[in-house]
Coordinates of C-alpha atoms in Angstrom, one line a residue:
Chain A
X1231 CA -92.9 102.4 -33.7
X1232 CA -91.8 102.6 -30.1
X1233 CA -88.4 104.1 -29.3
X1234 CA -87.3 103.9 -25.7
X1235 CA -85.5 107.0 -24.5
X1236 CA -82.8 104.8 -23.0
X1237 CA -82.0 103.3 -26.5
X1238 CA -81.6 106.8 -27.9
X1239 CA -79.3 107.9 -25.0
X1240 CA -77.0 104.9 -25.2
X1241 CA -76.8 104.9 -29.0
X1242 CA -76.3 108.6 -29.5
X1243 CA -74.1 108.8 -26.4
X1244 CA -71.8 106.1 -27.5
X1245 CA -71.7 107.6 -31.0
X1246 CA -70.6 110.9 -29.5
X1247 CA -68.0 109.2 -27.4
X1248 CA -66.3 107.3 -30.2
X1249 CA -66.7 110.0 -32.8
X1250 CA -65.1 112.6 -30.6
X1251 CA -62.0 110.3 -30.3
X1252 CA -62.1 109.4 -33.9
X1253 CA -60.3 112.5 -35.3
X1254 CA -57.6 112.1 -32.6
X1255 CA -57.1 108.5 -33.7
X1256 CA -57.0 109.6 -37.4
X1257 CA -54.6 112.5 -36.7
X1258 CA -52.3 110.4 -34.6
X1259 CA -52.4 107.4 -36.9
X1260 CA -53.6 105.3 -34.0
X1261 CA -55.6 103.1 -36.4
X1262 CA -53.5 100.1 -35.5
X1263 CA -54.4 100.6 -31.8
X1264 CA -58.1 101.2 -32.6
X1265 CA -58.2 98.0 -34.6
X1266 CA -56.8 96.0 -31.7
X1267 CA -59.0 97.6 -29.0
X1268 CA -62.1 95.4 -29.4
X1269 CA -59.9 92.4 -28.8
X1270 CA -58.3 93.7 -25.6
X1271 CA -61.7 95.1 -24.5
X1272 CA -63.4 91.7 -24.9
X1273 CA -60.5 90.0 -23.2
X1274 CA -60.7 92.4 -20.3
X1275 CA -64.5 92.1 -20.0
X1276 CA -64.3 88.3 -20.0
X1277 CA -61.6 88.4 -17.3
X1278 CA -63.7 91.0 -15.5
X1279 CA -66.6 88.5 -15.3
X1280 CA -64.2 85.8 -14.1
X1281 CA -62.8 87.9 -11.4
X1282 CA -66.2 89.3 -10.4
X1283 CA -67.6 85.8 -10.1
X1284 CA -64.7 84.7 -7.9
X1285 CA -63.6 87.8 -6.0
X1286 CA -66.7 90.0 -6.2
X1287 CA -66.9 93.5 -7.4
X1288 CA -68.3 94.9 -10.6
X1289 CA -67.2 93.2 -13.8
X1290 CA -66.8 96.4 -15.8
X1291 CA -64.7 97.9 -13.0
X1292 CA -62.4 94.9 -13.2
X1293 CA -62.3 95.1 -16.9
X1294 CA -61.3 98.8 -16.8
X1295 CA -58.6 98.0 -14.2
X1296 CA -57.2 95.2 -16.3
X1297 CA -57.4 96.8 -19.8
X1298 CA -55.5 100.1 -19.1
X1299 CA -52.2 98.4 -18.2
X1300 CA -52.6 96.2 -21.3
X1301 CA -53.1 99.1 -23.6
X1302 CA -50.3 101.1 -22.0
X1303 CA -48.0 98.0 -22.4
X1304 CA -48.6 98.2 -26.2
X1305 CA -47.8 101.9 -26.3
X1306 CA -44.7 101.2 -24.2
X1307 CA -43.3 98.6 -26.5
X1308 CA -43.9 100.9 -29.5
X1309 CA -42.0 103.7 -27.7
X1310 CA -39.2 101.2 -27.0
X1311 CA -38.8 100.8 -30.8
X1312 CA -41.1 97.9 -31.7
X1313 CA -42.8 98.4 -35.0
X1314 CA -46.5 99.2 -34.8
X1315 CA -47.4 96.2 -37.0
X1316 CA -45.4 93.7 -35.1
X1317 CA -46.4 95.0 -31.6
X1318 CA -50.1 95.0 -32.7
X1319 CA -49.9 91.6 -34.1
X1320 CA -48.4 90.2 -30.9
X1321 CA -50.9 92.2 -28.8
X1322 CA -53.9 90.9 -30.9
X1323 CA -52.6 87.4 -30.7
X1324 CA -52.4 87.6 -27.0
X1325 CA -55.7 89.3 -26.4
X1326 CA -57.7 87.1 -28.9
X1327 CA -56.3 83.9 -27.5
X1328 CA -56.8 85.2 -24.0
X1329 CA -60.4 86.2 -24.6
X1330 CA -61.3 82.9 -26.3
X1331 CA -59.9 81.0 -23.4
X1332 CA -61.5 83.2 -20.8
X1333 CA -64.9 83.3 -22.5
X1334 CA -64.9 79.6 -22.9
X1335 CA -64.0 79.1 -19.3
X1336 CA -66.6 81.6 -18.0
X1337 CA -69.4 80.1 -20.2
X1338 CA -68.6 76.5 -19.1
X1339 CA -67.8 77.0 -15.4
X1340 CA -69.9 79.8 -14.2
X1341 CA -73.6 80.6 -14.2
X1342 CA -73.4 83.7 -16.4
X1343 CA -76.0 86.3 -15.6
X1344 CA -75.3 88.5 -18.5
X1345 CA -75.2 87.1 -21.9
X1346 CA -71.6 87.5 -23.3
X1347 CA -73.1 87.5 -26.7
X1348 CA -74.3 91.1 -26.2
X1349 CA -70.7 92.1 -25.8
X1350 CA -69.8 90.5 -29.2
X1351 CA -72.8 91.7 -31.2
X1352 CA -73.7 94.8 -29.2
X1353 CA -77.3 95.4 -28.1
X1354 CA -78.3 98.9 -27.0
X1355 CA -81.9 97.8 -26.9
X1356 CA -81.1 95.8 -23.8
X1357 CA -79.7 98.8 -22.0
X1358 CA -80.9 99.5 -18.5
X1359 CA -80.6 102.8 -16.6
X1360 CA -77.2 101.7 -15.2
X1361 CA -76.0 101.5 -18.8
X1362 CA -77.5 104.9 -19.6
X1363 CA -75.6 106.6 -16.8
X1364 CA -72.4 104.8 -17.8
X1365 CA -72.7 106.1 -21.3
X1366 CA -73.6 109.6 -20.2
X1367 CA -70.7 109.8 -17.8
X1368 CA -68.1 108.2 -20.2
X1369 CA -69.4 110.2 -23.1
X1370 CA -69.3 113.6 -21.2
X1371 CA -65.7 112.8 -20.0
X1372 CA -64.5 111.7 -23.4
X1373 CA -66.0 114.6 -25.4
X1374 CA -64.6 117.1 -22.8
X1375 CA -61.1 115.6 -22.7
X1376 CA -60.9 115.1 -26.5
X1377 CA -62.1 118.7 -27.2
X1378 CA -59.5 120.1 -24.8
X1379 CA -56.6 118.0 -26.2
X1380 CA -57.7 117.8 -29.8
X1381 CA -55.4 120.5 -31.2
X1382 CA -52.4 119.1 -29.4
X1383 CA -53.0 115.7 -30.9
X1384 CA -53.4 117.2 -34.4
X1385 CA -50.1 119.1 -33.9
X1386 CA -48.3 115.9 -32.8
X1387 CA -49.8 114.1 -35.8
X1388 CA -48.7 116.7 -38.2
X1389 CA -45.1 117.0 -37.0
X1390 CA -44.2 115.2 -33.8
X1391 CA -40.8 116.9 -33.3
X1392 CA -42.1 120.3 -33.8
X1393 CA -44.9 119.6 -31.3
X1394 CA -42.4 118.7 -28.6
X1395 CA -40.5 122.0 -29.2
X1396 CA -43.9 123.7 -28.8
X1397 CA -44.2 122.4 -25.3
X1398 CA -46.2 119.3 -25.9
X1399 CA -45.2 116.1 -24.1
X1400 CA -46.0 113.8 -27.1
X1401 CA -45.2 110.6 -25.3
X1402 CA -47.5 111.4 -22.5
X1403 CA -50.3 112.2 -25.0
X1404 CA -49.7 108.8 -26.6
X1405 CA -50.6 107.2 -23.2
X1406 CA -53.5 109.6 -22.6
X1407 CA -55.0 108.7 -26.0
X1408 CA -54.5 105.0 -25.4
X1409 CA -56.2 105.3 -22.0
X1410 CA -59.2 107.3 -23.3
X1411 CA -59.7 104.8 -26.1
X1412 CA -59.5 101.9 -23.7
X1413 CA -61.9 103.4 -21.2
X1414 CA -64.5 104.1 -23.9
X1415 CA -64.0 100.8 -25.6
X1416 CA -64.4 98.7 -22.4
X1417 CA -67.2 100.8 -20.9
X1418 CA -69.3 100.8 -24.1
X1419 CA -68.5 97.4 -25.5
X1420 CA -71.9 96.1 -24.6
X1421 CA -73.7 98.9 -26.4
X1422 CA -71.7 98.9 -29.6
X1423 CA -70.4 95.4 -29.6
X1424 CA -67.0 93.8 -30.3
X1425 CA -67.8 93.2 -33.9
X1426 CA -68.1 96.8 -35.1
X1427 CA -66.4 98.8 -32.3
X1428 CA -63.4 99.6 -34.3
X1429 CA -65.5 100.7 -37.3
X1430 CA -67.3 103.2 -35.0
X1431 CA -63.9 104.5 -33.9
X1432 CA -62.4 104.8 -37.4
X1433 CA -65.2 105.7 -39.8
X1434 CA -66.4 109.1 -38.4
X1435 CA -63.0 110.7 -38.9
X1436 CA -62.6 109.0 -42.3
X1437 CA -65.9 110.7 -43.4
X1438 CA -65.0 114.0 -41.9
X1439 CA -61.5 114.1 -43.3
X1440 CA -62.9 114.0 -46.8
X1441 CA -65.3 116.9 -46.4
X1442 CA -63.8 119.2 -43.7
X1443 CA -62.2 122.5 -44.7
X1444 CA -60.1 122.7 -41.6
X1445 CA -59.2 121.1 -38.3
X1446 CA -62.1 122.6 -36.4
X1447 CA -64.6 121.3 -39.0
X1448 CA -62.9 118.0 -38.9
X1449 CA -63.7 117.5 -35.3
X1450 CA -67.3 118.8 -35.5
X1451 CA -68.1 116.8 -38.7
X1452 CA -66.8 113.6 -37.2
X1453 CA -69.2 113.9 -34.3
X1454 CA -72.1 115.1 -36.5
X1455 CA -71.7 112.2 -38.9
X1456 CA -71.7 109.7 -36.1
X1457 CA -74.7 111.2 -34.5
X1458 CA -76.6 111.2 -37.8
X1459 CA -75.6 107.6 -38.5
X1460 CA -76.4 106.3 -35.0
X1461 CA -79.8 108.0 -35.0
X1462 CA -80.6 106.6 -38.5
X1463 CA -79.2 103.2 -37.5
X1464 CA -81.4 103.0 -34.4
X1465 CA -84.6 104.0 -36.3
X1466 CA -83.7 101.4 -39.0
X1467 CA -83.1 98.7 -36.5
X1468 CA -86.4 99.2 -34.8
X1469 CA -88.3 99.6 -38.0
X1470 CA -86.7 96.7 -39.8
X1471 CA -85.9 94.5 -36.8
X1472 CA -82.2 94.3 -37.6
X1473 CA -79.2 94.4 -35.2
X1474 CA -78.8 98.1 -34.1
X1475 CA -75.0 98.0 -34.1
X1476 CA -75.1 96.6 -37.6
X1477 CA -77.5 99.3 -38.8
X1478 CA -75.2 101.9 -37.2
X1479 CA -72.3 100.5 -39.0
X1480 CA -74.1 100.4 -42.3
X1481 CA -75.3 104.0 -41.9
X1482 CA -71.7 105.1 -41.2
X1483 CA -70.5 103.2 -44.3
X1484 CA -73.2 104.8 -46.4
X1485 CA -72.0 108.3 -45.2
X1486 CA -68.4 107.3 -46.1
X1487 CA -69.4 106.1 -49.6
X1488 CA -71.4 109.4 -50.0
X1489 CA -68.2 111.4 -49.0
X1490 CA -66.2 109.4 -51.6
X1491 CA -68.7 110.0 -54.3
X1492 CA -68.7 113.7 -53.5
X1493 CA -65.1 113.7 -54.6
Chain B
X913 CA -11.8 116.8 -31.7
X914 CA -12.7 120.0 -33.5
X915 CA -13.2 123.3 -31.8
X916 CA -14.8 126.3 -33.5
X917 CA -15.7 129.6 -31.7
X918 CA -17.3 132.4 -33.6
X919 CA -18.5 135.5 -31.7
X920 CA -20.7 138.2 -33.2
X921 CA -23.6 139.0 -30.9
X922 CA -26.2 138.1 -28.2
X923 CA -27.9 134.9 -29.0
X924 CA -25.9 131.7 -28.7
X925 CA -25.7 128.0 -29.5
X926 CA -22.9 126.1 -27.8
X927 CA -22.1 122.4 -28.3
X928 CA -19.5 120.7 -26.1
X929 CA -18.0 117.3 -26.8
X930 CA -21.2 116.3 -28.7
X931 CA -21.2 112.6 -29.7
X932 CA -24.0 110.7 -31.4
X933 CA -24.2 107.6 -33.5
X934 CA -26.9 105.5 -35.2
X935 CA -26.1 101.8 -34.6
X936 CA -22.4 102.6 -34.5
X937 CA -22.5 105.0 -37.4
X938 CA -21.1 108.2 -35.9
X939 CA -22.8 111.5 -37.0
X940 CA -20.8 113.6 -34.6
X941 CA -17.9 112.6 -32.4
X942 CA -16.6 114.9 -29.7
X943 CA -17.8 118.0 -31.6
X944 CA -17.4 121.5 -30.2
X945 CA -19.0 124.5 -31.8
X946 CA -20.1 127.9 -30.6
X947 CA -22.3 130.3 -32.6
X948 CA -23.4 133.7 -31.6
X949 CA -26.0 135.8 -33.3
X950 CA -28.0 137.4 -34.6
X951 CA -27.2 136.6 -38.1
X952 CA -27.7 133.9 -40.8
X953 CA -25.6 130.8 -40.6
X954 CA -25.6 128.3 -43.4
X955 CA -25.0 124.6 -42.6
X956 CA -23.6 123.2 -45.8
X957 CA -23.3 119.6 -46.5
X958 CA -24.3 116.8 -48.9
X959 CA -27.4 114.6 -48.5
X960 CA -26.7 112.0 -45.8
X961 CA -24.2 114.2 -44.0
X962 CA -26.2 114.2 -40.8
X963 CA -27.4 117.8 -40.9
X964 CA -30.9 116.9 -39.8
X965 CA -29.5 114.7 -37.0
X966 CA -27.3 117.5 -35.9
X967 CA -30.3 119.8 -35.8
X968 CA -32.2 117.3 -33.7
X969 CA -29.3 117.2 -31.3
X970 CA -29.2 121.0 -31.1
X971 CA -33.0 121.0 -30.4
X972 CA -32.9 118.3 -27.8
X973 CA -35.1 116.0 -29.9
X974 CA -32.3 113.4 -29.8
X975 CA -30.2 112.8 -26.8
X976 CA -26.5 112.6 -27.4
X977 CA -24.4 109.7 -26.3
X978 CA -22.0 112.2 -24.8
X979 CA -21.7 116.0 -24.5
X980 CA -23.9 118.9 -23.9
X981 CA -25.9 121.4 -25.9
X982 CA -26.5 125.0 -24.6
X983 CA -29.0 127.4 -26.1
X984 CA -28.5 131.0 -24.7
X985 CA -26.5 129.5 -21.9
X986 CA -29.2 127.0 -20.8
X987 CA -28.4 123.3 -20.9
X988 CA -31.1 121.8 -23.2
X989 CA -29.4 118.5 -23.9
X990 CA -32.0 115.9 -24.8
X991 CA -34.8 118.2 -23.7
X992 CA -36.9 119.6 -26.5
X993 CA -39.3 121.3 -24.1
X994 CA -36.5 123.4 -22.8
X995 CA -34.9 123.9 -26.2
X996 CA -38.3 125.1 -27.5
X997 CA -38.2 128.1 -25.2
X998 CA -35.1 129.4 -27.1
X999 CA -35.5 127.9 -30.6
X1000 CA -38.1 127.1 -33.2
X1001 CA -37.8 124.7 -36.1
X1002 CA -38.8 124.9 -39.8
X1003 CA -38.8 121.2 -40.6
X1004 CA -38.2 119.6 -44.0
X1005 CA -41.4 119.7 -46.1
X1006 CA -41.5 116.0 -46.3
X1007 CA -41.7 115.5 -42.6
X1008 CA -45.0 117.4 -42.3
X1009 CA -48.1 115.3 -42.9
X1010 CA -50.3 116.9 -45.5
X1011 CA -53.3 114.6 -45.5
X1012 CA -55.0 116.1 -42.5
X1013 CA -57.7 118.7 -43.1
X1014 CA -55.8 121.6 -41.5
X1015 CA -55.5 125.2 -42.9
X1016 CA -52.3 127.1 -42.9
X1017 CA -53.7 129.5 -40.4
X1018 CA -54.7 126.7 -38.0
X1019 CA -51.2 125.1 -38.4
X1020 CA -49.7 128.3 -36.9
X1021 CA -52.4 128.9 -34.4
X1022 CA -52.2 125.4 -33.0
X1023 CA -48.5 125.8 -32.3
X1024 CA -49.1 129.0 -30.4
X1025 CA -52.0 127.5 -28.5
X1026 CA -49.7 124.7 -27.3
X1027 CA -47.2 127.4 -26.1
X1028 CA -50.0 128.8 -24.0
X1029 CA -50.5 132.0 -26.1
X1030 CA -54.1 133.2 -25.7
X1031 CA -56.3 135.3 -27.9
X1032 CA -56.2 138.2 -28.9
X1033 CA -52.4 138.0 -28.8
X1034 CA -52.5 134.6 -30.6
X1035 CA -54.5 136.0 -33.5
X1036 CA -52.2 139.0 -33.8
X1037 CA -49.0 136.9 -33.8
X1038 CA -50.4 134.6 -36.5
X1039 CA -51.5 137.6 -38.6
X1040 CA -48.1 139.3 -38.2
X1041 CA -46.1 136.2 -39.0
X1042 CA -48.2 135.5 -42.1
X1043 CA -47.8 139.0 -43.3
X1044 CA -44.0 138.8 -42.7
X1045 CA -43.6 135.8 -45.0
X1046 CA -46.2 137.1 -47.5
X1047 CA -48.6 134.1 -47.0
X1048 CA -51.7 135.9 -45.7
X1049 CA -53.6 135.1 -48.9
X1050 CA -53.0 131.4 -48.9
X1051 CA -53.4 130.8 -45.1
X1052 CA -57.0 129.9 -45.3
X1053 CA -56.4 127.0 -47.6
X1054 CA -55.8 123.4 -46.5
X1055 CA -52.2 122.5 -46.4
X1056 CA -53.0 119.5 -48.7
X1057 CA -53.8 121.9 -51.5
X1058 CA -50.8 124.2 -51.1
X1059 CA -47.7 124.2 -53.3
X1060 CA -44.3 123.4 -51.7
X1061 CA -43.5 127.1 -51.7
X1062 CA -46.7 128.1 -50.1
X1063 CA -46.4 125.4 -47.4
X1064 CA -42.8 126.4 -46.7
X1065 CA -43.8 130.0 -46.1
X1066 CA -46.5 128.8 -43.7
X1067 CA -43.9 126.6 -41.8
X1068 CA -41.6 129.6 -41.6
X1069 CA -44.4 131.8 -40.3
X1070 CA -45.2 129.1 -37.7
X1071 CA -41.6 129.2 -36.5
X1072 CA -41.5 133.0 -36.5
X1073 CA -44.8 133.2 -34.6
X1074 CA -43.1 131.4 -31.7
X1075 CA -40.9 134.5 -31.3
X1076 CA -37.8 132.5 -30.3
X1077 CA -34.4 134.2 -30.7
X1078 CA -33.1 131.1 -32.6
X1079 CA -34.6 129.7 -35.8
X1080 CA -33.4 126.3 -37.2
X1081 CA -34.4 125.7 -40.8
X1082 CA -33.9 122.3 -42.3
X1083 CA -33.6 122.4 -46.1
X1084 CA -36.1 125.2 -46.5
X1085 CA -35.5 125.3 -50.3
X1086 CA -36.2 121.7 -51.0
X1087 CA -39.4 121.0 -52.9
X1088 CA -39.8 124.7 -53.7
X1089 CA -39.8 126.1 -57.2
X1090 CA -37.1 128.7 -58.2
X1091 CA -39.3 131.7 -57.8
X1092 CA -40.4 130.5 -54.4
X1093 CA -36.8 129.9 -53.4
X1094 CA -35.8 133.5 -54.1
X1095 CA -38.8 134.7 -52.0
X1096 CA -38.0 132.4 -49.1
X1097 CA -34.3 133.4 -49.2
X1098 CA -35.3 137.0 -48.9
X1099 CA -37.5 136.3 -45.9
X1100 CA -34.6 134.3 -44.3
X1101 CA -32.2 137.1 -44.9
X1102 CA -34.6 139.5 -43.1
X1103 CA -35.0 137.2 -40.2
X1104 CA -31.3 137.0 -39.8
X1105 CA -31.2 140.7 -38.9
X1106 CA -32.8 140.0 -35.5
X1107 CA -32.4 136.3 -34.8
X1108 CA -29.8 133.6 -35.0
X1109 CA -31.0 131.7 -38.1
X1110 CA -29.3 128.4 -39.0
X1111 CA -30.2 127.1 -42.4
X1112 CA -29.2 123.7 -43.7
X1113 CA -28.8 123.2 -47.4
X1114 CA -26.9 121.1 -49.8
X1115 CA -27.2 123.9 -52.4
X1116 CA -25.8 127.1 -50.9
X1117 CA -26.2 129.5 -53.8
X1118 CA -29.3 131.2 -52.3
X1119 CA -27.9 131.8 -48.8
X1120 CA -24.1 132.0 -49.4
X1121 CA -23.8 135.7 -50.0
X1122 CA -26.4 136.5 -47.3
X1123 CA -24.7 134.4 -44.6
X1124 CA -22.5 135.7 -41.9
X1125 CA -21.1 132.3 -41.3
X1126 CA -20.9 129.0 -43.1
X1127 CA -20.5 125.7 -41.4
X1128 CA -19.3 122.9 -43.7
X1129 CA -20.7 119.7 -42.3
X1130 CA -20.3 116.1 -43.2
X1131 CA -20.4 113.7 -40.2
X1132 CA -19.0 116.5 -38.1
X1133 CA -17.9 120.1 -38.7
X1134 CA -15.3 120.3 -41.4
X1135 CA -15.0 124.1 -41.3
X1136 CA -16.5 127.2 -39.9
X1137 CA -16.0 130.8 -41.0
X1138 CA -17.2 133.6 -43.3
X1139 CA -18.3 132.5 -46.7
X1140 CA -15.0 133.7 -48.2
X1141 CA -13.0 131.7 -45.6
X1142 CA -14.9 128.5 -45.8
X1143 CA -16.2 128.2 -49.4
X1144 CA -13.0 126.7 -50.6
X1145 CA -12.3 123.7 -52.8
X1146 CA -10.4 121.9 -50.1
X1147 CA -13.1 122.2 -47.5
X1148 CA -15.9 121.5 -50.0
X1149 CA -14.0 118.4 -51.0
X1150 CA -13.6 117.4 -47.4
X1151 CA -17.4 117.6 -47.1
X1152 CA -18.5 116.4 -50.5
X1153 CA -15.7 114.1 -51.4
X1154 CA -13.2 114.5 -54.3
X1155 CA -14.2 114.8 -57.9
X1156 CA -15.8 117.5 -60.0
X1157 CA -18.9 118.7 -58.3
X1158 CA -21.5 121.1 -59.6
X1159 CA -21.2 122.9 -56.3
X1160 CA -17.5 123.8 -57.1
X1161 CA -18.8 125.7 -60.1
X1162 CA -20.6 128.0 -57.8
X1163 CA -17.5 129.5 -56.4
X1164 CA -18.0 132.5 -58.7
X1165 CA -20.9 133.5 -56.5
X1166 CA -18.4 134.9 -54.0
X1167 CA -16.3 136.8 -56.4

């Protein structure tokens, strides 16, 4: 069985990235946002290709530039009093419609050099060295920022009003978390894939929350569970010739079921 | 417009012309109040009186439509970051999420961390606050597995650890069993010796005799004074409405 080191780096790196953000999402009840992220990421990536083909520049750079204001707009509307459910529904409606329209336009009007299917299904086995460096850079940044801001996010999640009295700018942290999630989501969409991205964001914390004995363990176990699931998923995918992202998702699900059975 | 001024010490809360409404439903309208500490102040009022909203206004969490709030002379109106320098909060138990895997110790430590307190001072302050409220033994447990009384002590310890001269406690006896209430009342009384402690409650029995002042509150201040001055049928009825109330039966506590 041949395992390319690039596959290992992108799979393990993206697992570390998302799983380091996962406890923050869980603590902040940002699940609604995480669930909408793949839609906005796909929309941004598709638009990025369109702009890249017409104006030049790197498609992922365009996607990042486009996606951050989109995500911040959702947070802004929620801060202005819109309910999370309603704002997310409208946001998903806009991004899904936009991504379908843009993907259709790109596929029919432009000679697409990169297969957009890899963004939908995720394919780390196609990763080149450029992808590897992207994952390493994004992963290092996300793990560092999440580790430094983790306790603040937990405190906001526990009791928002108390956290502001303790000197935390809770609204600013809402935007910071939204931007971190958006950057990870857009940058690593091709590795993880649209279809299971939100699972990779949500499940590591769900597993860790069931077994952790404290906040510190919660963060560490979230990352460890994703690292274990991603490694197992990669090996399974190579061995059994199944989609790597799917194997990763199933491995995470197996861990979650195991945590449920543990009681 | 009501004006109440009570002087008795160093720490102060001053409210000037405070006005706030939710969708046209006024919680306070042109309210003026000045409290000076240290000492225990009981904010007495029925459910739905707006006590929690009033606290949020005092702590800058809500911005009033009109008026100013001063803590120790500093204008903290609508600014919780400024208010947090002077005051800490013990929130209602129900407003704290309990489904996160966080221990009591971590809950206190996180608050100090966000205030920029570094180790070893942070550790010492957590330990000292836990010891003060008698919660050192339960602090290692997850908050999800604590009883209401245990968690309330942790929340009080968290507020104490901030070492602010003003403590605001929102219904600290709710969700706590009778034995736990007595213990918490004792801790609150001790805190009142050095800090200005404001406790909201709809059941004043535990704090009435320990309070230096009572503020009767229902959509505004209905009366302020010592327990003997304020705990009167007319004022209670102004706050709670007419009719026979179980709270009236508690007047004997003062005699």
